Tab-separated table of C-alpha atoms in Angstrom:
chain	number	residue	atom	x	y	z
A	1	UNK	CA	59.049	-71.738	261.503
A	2	UNK	CA	58.124	-71.275	265.189
A	3	UNK	CA	57.795	-67.524	265.770
A	4	UNK	CA	55.751	-64.776	264.178
A	5	UNK	CA	57.393	-62.390	261.720
A	6	UNK	CA	56.452	-60.290	258.689
A	7	UNK	CA	57.562	-60.942	255.110
A	8	UNK	CA	57.791	-58.446	252.266
A	9	UNK	CA	55.951	-59.005	248.991
A	10	UNK	CA	57.934	-57.090	246.324
A	11	UNK	CA	55.272	-57.750	243.687
A	12	UNK	CA	52.598	-55.865	245.646
A	13	UNK	CA	54.861	-53.665	247.797
A	14	UNK	CA	53.180	-54.846	250.991
A	15	UNK	CA	53.750	-57.190	253.915
A	16	UNK	CA	52.222	-60.399	255.296
A	17	UNK	CA	52.225	-61.495	258.942
A	18	UNK	CA	53.357	-65.126	259.375
A	19	UNK	CA	52.210	-66.716	262.647
A	20	UNK	CA	53.292	-70.351	262.377
A	21	UNK	CA	52.465	-71.231	265.978
A	22	UNK	CA	48.753	-70.667	265.300
A	23	UNK	CA	48.383	-73.950	263.397
A	24	UNK	CA	48.194	-75.640	266.801
A	25	UNK	CA	45.017	-73.822	267.862
A	26	UNK	CA	41.800	-75.876	268.090
A	27	UNK	CA	39.202	-75.242	265.403
A	28	UNK	CA	35.562	-74.623	266.302
A	29	UNK	CA	34.737	-72.362	263.377
A	30	UNK	CA	32.930	-72.757	260.079
A	31	UNK	CA	33.040	-76.178	258.407
A	32	UNK	CA	32.474	-76.317	254.656
A	33	UNK	CA	30.633	-78.992	252.721
A	34	UNK	CA	32.987	-81.008	250.498
A	35	UNK	CA	32.235	-80.582	246.782
A	36	UNK	CA	29.783	-83.090	245.292
A	37	UNK	CA	31.296	-86.213	243.791
A	38	UNK	CA	28.257	-87.088	241.686
A	39	UNK	CA	28.306	-84.332	239.047
A	40	UNK	CA	26.534	-85.720	235.943
A	41	UNK	CA	28.728	-85.913	232.845
A	42	UNK	CA	26.024	-84.244	230.751
A	43	UNK	CA	22.941	-82.398	231.917
A	44	UNK	CA	20.583	-80.681	229.432
A	45	UNK	CA	19.670	-78.177	232.170
A	46	UNK	CA	23.304	-77.133	232.631
A	47	UNK	CA	23.819	-74.053	230.407
A	48	UNK	CA	27.512	-74.897	229.850
A	49	UNK	CA	26.911	-78.381	228.460
A	50	UNK	CA	26.997	-79.166	224.720
A	51	UNK	CA	23.562	-78.746	223.159
A	52	UNK	CA	22.116	-76.987	226.232
A	53	UNK	CA	20.118	-73.760	226.053
A	54	UNK	CA	21.622	-70.770	227.857
A	55	UNK	CA	19.782	-67.989	229.694
A	56	UNK	CA	19.633	-65.795	226.580
A	57	UNK	CA	17.965	-68.540	224.554
A	58	UNK	CA	21.052	-69.478	222.534
A	59	UNK	CA	21.789	-73.175	222.105
A	60	UNK	CA	25.368	-74.371	222.577
A	61	UNK	CA	26.897	-76.367	219.737
A	62	UNK	CA	27.737	-80.004	220.372
A	63	UNK	CA	31.346	-79.043	221.025
A	64	UNK	CA	33.971	-81.743	221.574
A	65	UNK	CA	36.925	-79.657	222.810
A	66	UNK	CA	37.078	-76.124	224.177
A	67	UNK	CA	34.132	-73.772	223.619
A	68	UNK	CA	34.233	-69.959	223.916
A	69	UNK	CA	31.166	-67.713	223.969
A	70	UNK	CA	30.225	-64.193	225.171
A	71	UNK	CA	29.260	-64.067	228.843
A	72	UNK	CA	25.477	-63.827	229.069
A	73	UNK	CA	25.819	-61.593	232.148
A	74	UNK	CA	28.949	-59.516	231.414
A	75	UNK	CA	30.535	-57.225	233.993
A	76	UNK	CA	31.960	-55.140	231.137
A	77	UNK	CA	30.320	-54.076	227.889
A	78	UNK	CA	32.007	-52.426	224.898
A	79	UNK	CA	29.472	-49.594	224.464
A	80	UNK	CA	28.934	-48.346	228.016
A	81	UNK	CA	28.259	-44.566	228.206
A	82	UNK	CA	30.653	-42.057	229.746
A	83	UNK	CA	30.019	-41.362	233.456
A	84	UNK	CA	28.920	-37.890	234.462
A	85	UNK	CA	31.601	-35.320	235.239
A	86	UNK	CA	32.534	-35.048	238.891
A	87	UNK	CA	32.067	-31.837	240.829
A	88	UNK	CA	34.610	-32.837	243.512
A	89	UNK	CA	37.929	-34.757	243.536
A	90	UNK	CA	36.593	-37.143	246.202
A	91	UNK	CA	33.812	-38.291	243.866
A	92	UNK	CA	35.589	-39.308	240.705
A	93	UNK	CA	34.468	-41.802	238.073
A	94	UNK	CA	36.035	-42.886	234.798
A	95	UNK	CA	34.876	-44.857	231.741
A	96	UNK	CA	34.981	-48.662	231.936
A	97	UNK	CA	34.411	-50.658	228.771
A	98	UNK	CA	35.287	-54.162	227.707
A	99	UNK	CA	34.084	-57.636	226.841
A	100	UNK	CA	33.604	-60.769	228.933
A	101	UNK	CA	33.839	-64.303	227.593
A	102	UNK	CA	33.352	-67.758	229.056
A	103	UNK	CA	35.511	-70.682	227.994
A	104	UNK	CA	34.530	-74.288	228.638
A	105	UNK	CA	37.554	-76.553	228.971
A	106	UNK	CA	35.834	-79.801	228.009
A	107	UNK	CA	32.358	-81.099	227.075
A	108	UNK	CA	32.150	-83.298	230.205
A	109	UNK	CA	30.918	-81.635	233.395
A	110	UNK	CA	32.620	-84.159	235.685
A	111	UNK	CA	36.125	-83.641	234.292
A	112	UNK	CA	38.315	-81.024	235.968
A	113	UNK	CA	41.740	-79.937	234.665
A	114	UNK	CA	43.790	-82.421	236.767
A	115	UNK	CA	41.692	-85.274	235.369
A	116	UNK	CA	42.092	-84.170	231.749
A	117	UNK	CA	44.734	-85.564	229.393
A	118	UNK	CA	47.825	-83.555	228.464
A	119	UNK	CA	46.538	-82.893	224.891
A	120	UNK	CA	43.256	-81.634	226.382
A	121	UNK	CA	45.078	-79.296	228.771
A	122	UNK	CA	47.296	-78.119	225.907
A	123	UNK	CA	44.113	-77.268	223.951
A	124	UNK	CA	43.013	-75.085	226.873
A	125	UNK	CA	46.380	-73.288	226.866
A	126	UNK	CA	46.163	-72.727	223.101
A	127	UNK	CA	42.677	-71.249	223.510
A	128	UNK	CA	43.959	-68.970	226.285
A	129	UNK	CA	46.755	-67.713	224.043
A	130	UNK	CA	44.346	-67.145	221.142
A	131	UNK	CA	41.979	-65.112	223.320
A	132	UNK	CA	44.862	-63.116	224.788
A	133	UNK	CA	45.994	-62.262	221.248
A	134	UNK	CA	42.520	-61.518	219.909
A	135	UNK	CA	41.319	-59.337	222.772
A	136	UNK	CA	44.756	-57.896	223.475
A	137	UNK	CA	44.872	-56.394	219.996
A	138	UNK	CA	42.603	-53.595	221.237
A	139	UNK	CA	42.236	-53.862	225.019
A	140	UNK	CA	45.026	-52.898	227.493
A	141	UNK	CA	44.275	-55.764	229.876
A	142	UNK	CA	43.033	-59.303	229.293
A	143	UNK	CA	42.356	-61.157	232.521
A	144	UNK	CA	42.109	-64.934	232.200
A	145	UNK	CA	40.880	-66.477	235.456
A	146	UNK	CA	39.317	-69.648	236.790
A	147	UNK	CA	37.167	-69.888	239.906
A	148	UNK	CA	37.038	-73.583	240.792
A	149	UNK	CA	34.555	-74.866	243.329
A	150	UNK	CA	31.466	-73.429	244.990
A	151	UNK	CA	33.678	-72.288	247.883
A	152	UNK	CA	35.279	-69.783	245.487
A	153	UNK	CA	31.970	-68.483	244.180
A	154	UNK	CA	31.784	-70.739	241.142
A	155	UNK	CA	28.106	-71.126	240.234
A	156	UNK	CA	28.530	-74.057	237.835
A	157	UNK	CA	30.616	-77.243	238.311
A	158	UNK	CA	31.297	-77.607	234.565
A	159	UNK	CA	35.060	-77.050	233.917
A	160	UNK	CA	35.374	-73.509	232.643
A	161	UNK	CA	37.097	-70.162	233.073
A	162	UNK	CA	36.361	-66.545	232.267
A	163	UNK	CA	38.199	-63.942	230.229
A	164	UNK	CA	37.541	-60.257	230.873
A	165	UNK	CA	39.161	-57.645	228.617
A	166	UNK	CA	39.055	-54.072	229.900
A	167	UNK	CA	39.745	-50.586	228.581
A	168	UNK	CA	41.752	-49.847	231.731
A	169	UNK	CA	44.488	-51.485	233.808
A	170	UNK	CA	42.891	-53.035	236.929
A	171	UNK	CA	44.375	-52.320	240.344
A	172	UNK	CA	46.501	-55.486	240.610
A	173	UNK	CA	47.864	-54.991	237.094
A	174	UNK	CA	48.770	-51.360	237.759
A	175	UNK	CA	50.510	-52.302	241.001
A	176	UNK	CA	52.493	-55.161	239.439
A	177	UNK	CA	53.426	-52.894	236.538
A	178	UNK	CA	54.863	-50.323	238.958
A	179	UNK	CA	56.782	-52.768	241.150
A	180	UNK	CA	58.267	-54.729	238.239
A	181	UNK	CA	59.224	-51.536	236.419
A	182	UNK	CA	60.948	-50.223	239.526
A	183	UNK	CA	62.827	-53.504	240.096
A	184	UNK	CA	64.177	-53.586	236.547
A	185	UNK	CA	65.267	-49.953	236.845
A	186	UNK	CA	67.082	-50.567	240.136
A	187	UNK	CA	68.509	-54.056	239.556
A	188	UNK	CA	68.729	-54.452	235.785
A	189	UNK	CA	66.819	-57.753	235.681
A	190	UNK	CA	63.064	-58.541	235.632
A	191	UNK	CA	61.890	-59.181	239.203
A	192	UNK	CA	60.162	-62.521	238.649
A	193	UNK	CA	62.913	-63.857	236.403
A	194	UNK	CA	65.408	-63.211	239.201
A	195	UNK	CA	62.974	-64.615	241.754
A	196	UNK	CA	62.471	-67.838	239.756
A	197	UNK	CA	66.233	-68.324	239.510
A	198	UNK	CA	66.606	-67.826	243.262
A	199	UNK	CA	63.800	-70.251	244.118
A	200	UNK	CA	65.149	-72.863	241.687
A	201	UNK	CA	68.461	-72.781	243.565
A	202	UNK	CA	67.082	-72.617	247.104
A	203	UNK	CA	64.392	-75.306	246.545
A	204	UNK	CA	62.816	-74.920	250.006
A	205	UNK	CA	59.595	-73.492	248.538
A	206	UNK	CA	59.681	-75.449	245.265
A	207	UNK	CA	56.661	-77.665	244.568
A	208	UNK	CA	57.212	-78.966	241.012
A	209	UNK	CA	59.498	-78.054	238.115
A	210	UNK	CA	60.403	-79.042	234.579
A	211	UNK	CA	62.647	-77.752	231.799
A	212	UNK	CA	60.574	-74.601	231.173
A	213	UNK	CA	58.548	-73.946	234.332
A	214	UNK	CA	58.561	-74.059	238.103
A	215	UNK	CA	55.869	-73.779	240.759
A	216	UNK	CA	56.645	-72.383	244.185
A	217	UNK	CA	54.773	-71.402	247.295
A	218	UNK	CA	55.987	-67.802	247.189
A	219	UNK	CA	58.034	-66.491	250.087
A	220	UNK	CA	55.313	-63.883	250.667
A	221	UNK	CA	52.307	-66.229	250.202
A	222	UNK	CA	49.068	-65.097	251.842
A	223	UNK	CA	46.754	-68.070	251.313
A	224	UNK	CA	47.677	-71.399	252.997
A	225	UNK	CA	48.652	-73.328	249.844
A	226	UNK	CA	49.027	-70.414	247.442
A	227	UNK	CA	51.394	-71.049	244.523
A	228	UNK	CA	53.104	-69.052	241.817
A	229	UNK	CA	53.695	-70.573	238.367
A	230	UNK	CA	56.750	-69.102	236.618
A	231	UNK	CA	58.558	-69.632	233.311
A	232	UNK	CA	62.312	-70.104	233.438
A	233	UNK	CA	63.065	-67.800	230.525
A	234	UNK	CA	62.099	-64.152	230.172
A	235	UNK	CA	58.669	-64.070	228.509
A	236	UNK	CA	56.188	-61.216	228.746
A	237	UNK	CA	52.883	-62.679	227.580
A	238	UNK	CA	51.060	-65.993	227.281
A	239	UNK	CA	50.920	-65.666	223.495
A	240	UNK	CA	54.739	-65.453	223.379
A	241	UNK	CA	55.234	-69.041	224.541
A	242	UNK	CA	56.803	-71.586	222.201
A	243	UNK	CA	55.139	-74.915	221.406
A	244	UNK	CA	57.488	-76.805	223.721
A	245	UNK	CA	56.834	-74.324	226.530
A	246	UNK	CA	53.086	-74.840	226.080
A	247	UNK	CA	53.553	-78.609	226.219
A	248	UNK	CA	55.571	-78.314	229.411
A	249	UNK	CA	53.039	-75.865	230.812
A	250	UNK	CA	50.283	-78.461	230.309
A	251	UNK	CA	52.436	-81.012	232.122
A	252	UNK	CA	53.302	-78.831	235.101
A	253	UNK	CA	49.716	-77.630	235.488
A	254	UNK	CA	48.519	-81.220	235.580
A	255	UNK	CA	51.156	-82.183	238.163
A	256	UNK	CA	50.351	-79.204	240.402
A	257	UNK	CA	46.585	-79.679	240.221
A	258	UNK	CA	46.857	-83.401	240.963
A	259	UNK	CA	48.868	-82.532	244.077
A	260	UNK	CA	46.217	-80.011	245.063
A	261	UNK	CA	43.468	-82.644	244.761
A	262	UNK	CA	45.589	-85.194	246.617
A	263	UNK	CA	46.250	-82.849	249.550
A	264	UNK	CA	42.834	-83.424	251.134
A	265	UNK	CA	41.526	-85.984	248.602
A	266	UNK	CA	38.923	-83.595	247.269
A	267	UNK	CA	38.422	-81.589	244.088
A	268	UNK	CA	40.537	-78.682	245.323
A	269	UNK	CA	38.908	-75.222	245.133
A	270	UNK	CA	40.923	-72.191	244.071
A	271	UNK	CA	40.935	-68.946	242.136
A	272	UNK	CA	43.723	-68.686	239.605
A	273	UNK	CA	44.669	-66.221	236.913
A	274	UNK	CA	47.347	-65.190	234.451
A	275	UNK	CA	49.276	-61.923	234.686
A	276	UNK	CA	51.353	-60.794	231.747
A	277	UNK	CA	52.435	-57.535	230.186
A	278	UNK	CA	49.585	-55.178	229.246
A	279	UNK	CA	48.370	-55.235	225.672
A	280	UNK	CA	46.459	-52.906	223.321
A	281	UNK	CA	48.436	-49.633	223.201
A	282	UNK	CA	51.139	-51.200	225.407
A	283	UNK	CA	52.098	-53.594	222.602
A	284	UNK	CA	54.119	-50.724	221.121
A	285	UNK	CA	55.847	-49.897	224.409
A	286	UNK	CA	58.853	-51.392	226.190
A	287	UNK	CA	57.455	-53.971	228.648
A	288	UNK	CA	60.691	-55.801	229.459
A	289	UNK	CA	60.038	-55.320	233.170
A	290	UNK	CA	57.128	-57.765	232.950
A	291	UNK	CA	57.434	-61.509	233.452
A	292	UNK	CA	54.509	-63.796	232.678
A	293	UNK	CA	53.168	-65.675	235.717
A	294	UNK	CA	50.047	-67.338	237.095
A	295	UNK	CA	48.695	-67.039	240.632
A	296	UNK	CA	46.814	-69.867	242.371
A	297	UNK	CA	44.854	-68.879	245.488
A	298	UNK	CA	43.288	-71.922	247.252
A	299	UNK	CA	41.329	-71.285	250.479
A	300	UNK	CA	41.556	-74.686	252.224
A	301	UNK	CA	43.614	-74.579	255.409
A	302	UNK	CA	43.490	-77.808	257.434
A	303	UNK	CA	41.171	-80.191	255.607
A	304	UNK	CA	38.502	-80.358	252.923
A	305	UNK	CA	36.105	-78.659	255.333
A	306	UNK	CA	38.264	-75.980	257.028
A	307	UNK	CA	39.097	-72.870	255.042
A	308	UNK	CA	41.078	-69.698	255.616
A	309	UNK	CA	38.912	-66.597	255.890
A	310	UNK	CA	40.301	-63.174	255.014
A	311	UNK	CA	38.486	-61.199	257.699
A	312	UNK	CA	39.173	-59.053	260.743
A	313	UNK	CA	42.894	-58.330	260.896
A	314	UNK	CA	43.332	-59.195	257.206
A	315	UNK	CA	40.649	-56.728	256.126
A	316	UNK	CA	41.540	-53.990	258.594
A	317	UNK	CA	45.329	-54.270	258.955
A	318	UNK	CA	47.275	-56.639	256.671
A	319	UNK	CA	47.342	-60.199	255.387
A	320	UNK	CA	48.153	-62.963	257.894
A	321	UNK	CA	48.865	-66.669	257.490
A	322	UNK	CA	49.437	-69.573	259.878
A	323	UNK	CA	51.705	-72.309	258.488
A	324	UNK	CA	54.830	-70.985	256.807
A	325	UNK	CA	55.272	-71.054	253.014
A	326	UNK	CA	58.110	-73.542	253.504
A	327	UNK	CA	55.840	-75.910	255.445
A	328	UNK	CA	53.137	-75.624	252.788
A	329	UNK	CA	55.624	-76.250	249.975
A	330	UNK	CA	57.093	-79.294	251.710
A	331	UNK	CA	53.656	-80.793	252.167
A	332	UNK	CA	52.659	-80.200	248.526
A	333	UNK	CA	56.031	-81.395	247.237
A	334	UNK	CA	55.766	-84.692	249.103
A	335	UNK	CA	52.350	-85.578	247.659
A	336	UNK	CA	52.080	-88.200	244.892
A	337	UNK	CA	51.559	-87.154	241.289
A	338	UNK	CA	49.028	-89.894	240.606
A	339	UNK	CA	45.509	-88.657	241.227
A	340	UNK	CA	43.814	-90.185	244.274
A	341	UNK	CA	40.836	-91.182	242.139
């Protein structure tokens, strides 16, 4: 807690430098603007609102729950041409095809996930599972992710996420596939199932838990208040969850996200995403080494206006953090579960 050291991340096969004494340094760096508190509930000019017209001229239905539509500016398209053949191994390219969808969580622009009801959050989880099943029938990887807050590059305050399905395994997926496969081969148990059991017993990095799930600040966390959401039983994919597990997932997500908002009494920015076993052709393969999990990466460090930047040493050497994961977990754990608003 007082002296610098490095910690191993078995999921990425890399290391993070922990320098706890640096939290005492004075801050004269960049200060962020807190997110606006006056987001209108409905705005006809907001392309994600019910009844609004999007950039491609399509008009949204007057939806009352979740709403899924093709991304008007997709990073992946299903009919992209093959790249030209390379004339040198240092200049390789490969095909990249896929589809990108946007999913609105709720018709109200001023309602984020921690302010939604449990049935509304459960509806989001059901829609996630449906998309994972639908797109996973043909694509090897389905990445569900939410960028919350302008600080994380979110261009629209309306509560929403994105789902990108790709014809290839992205870098993080390939790396987690390798490390989890190796751990099962060497130890006979899925890595993150064993890790969840260890953290449930140790409790020093535990934030919230219930009968089916637990949230921890991982031992190898990089971001200040990074968390890892884990099921207690061995489950490979989001679509494999039972009804009771989905109910408890809605509950634990709400509890975690309320704590996040309560930390600095602000709508807490983050990037989050689900990682589960690959799909498409991998549905016929043995993927027992995989354990479903969600990553939350929030940037705020000291207050609503001070963020952690991944620059300099982090970009050129390796990840580094100031307060320890145990300190971050204790602070999150001690926060109330009633939203500050």
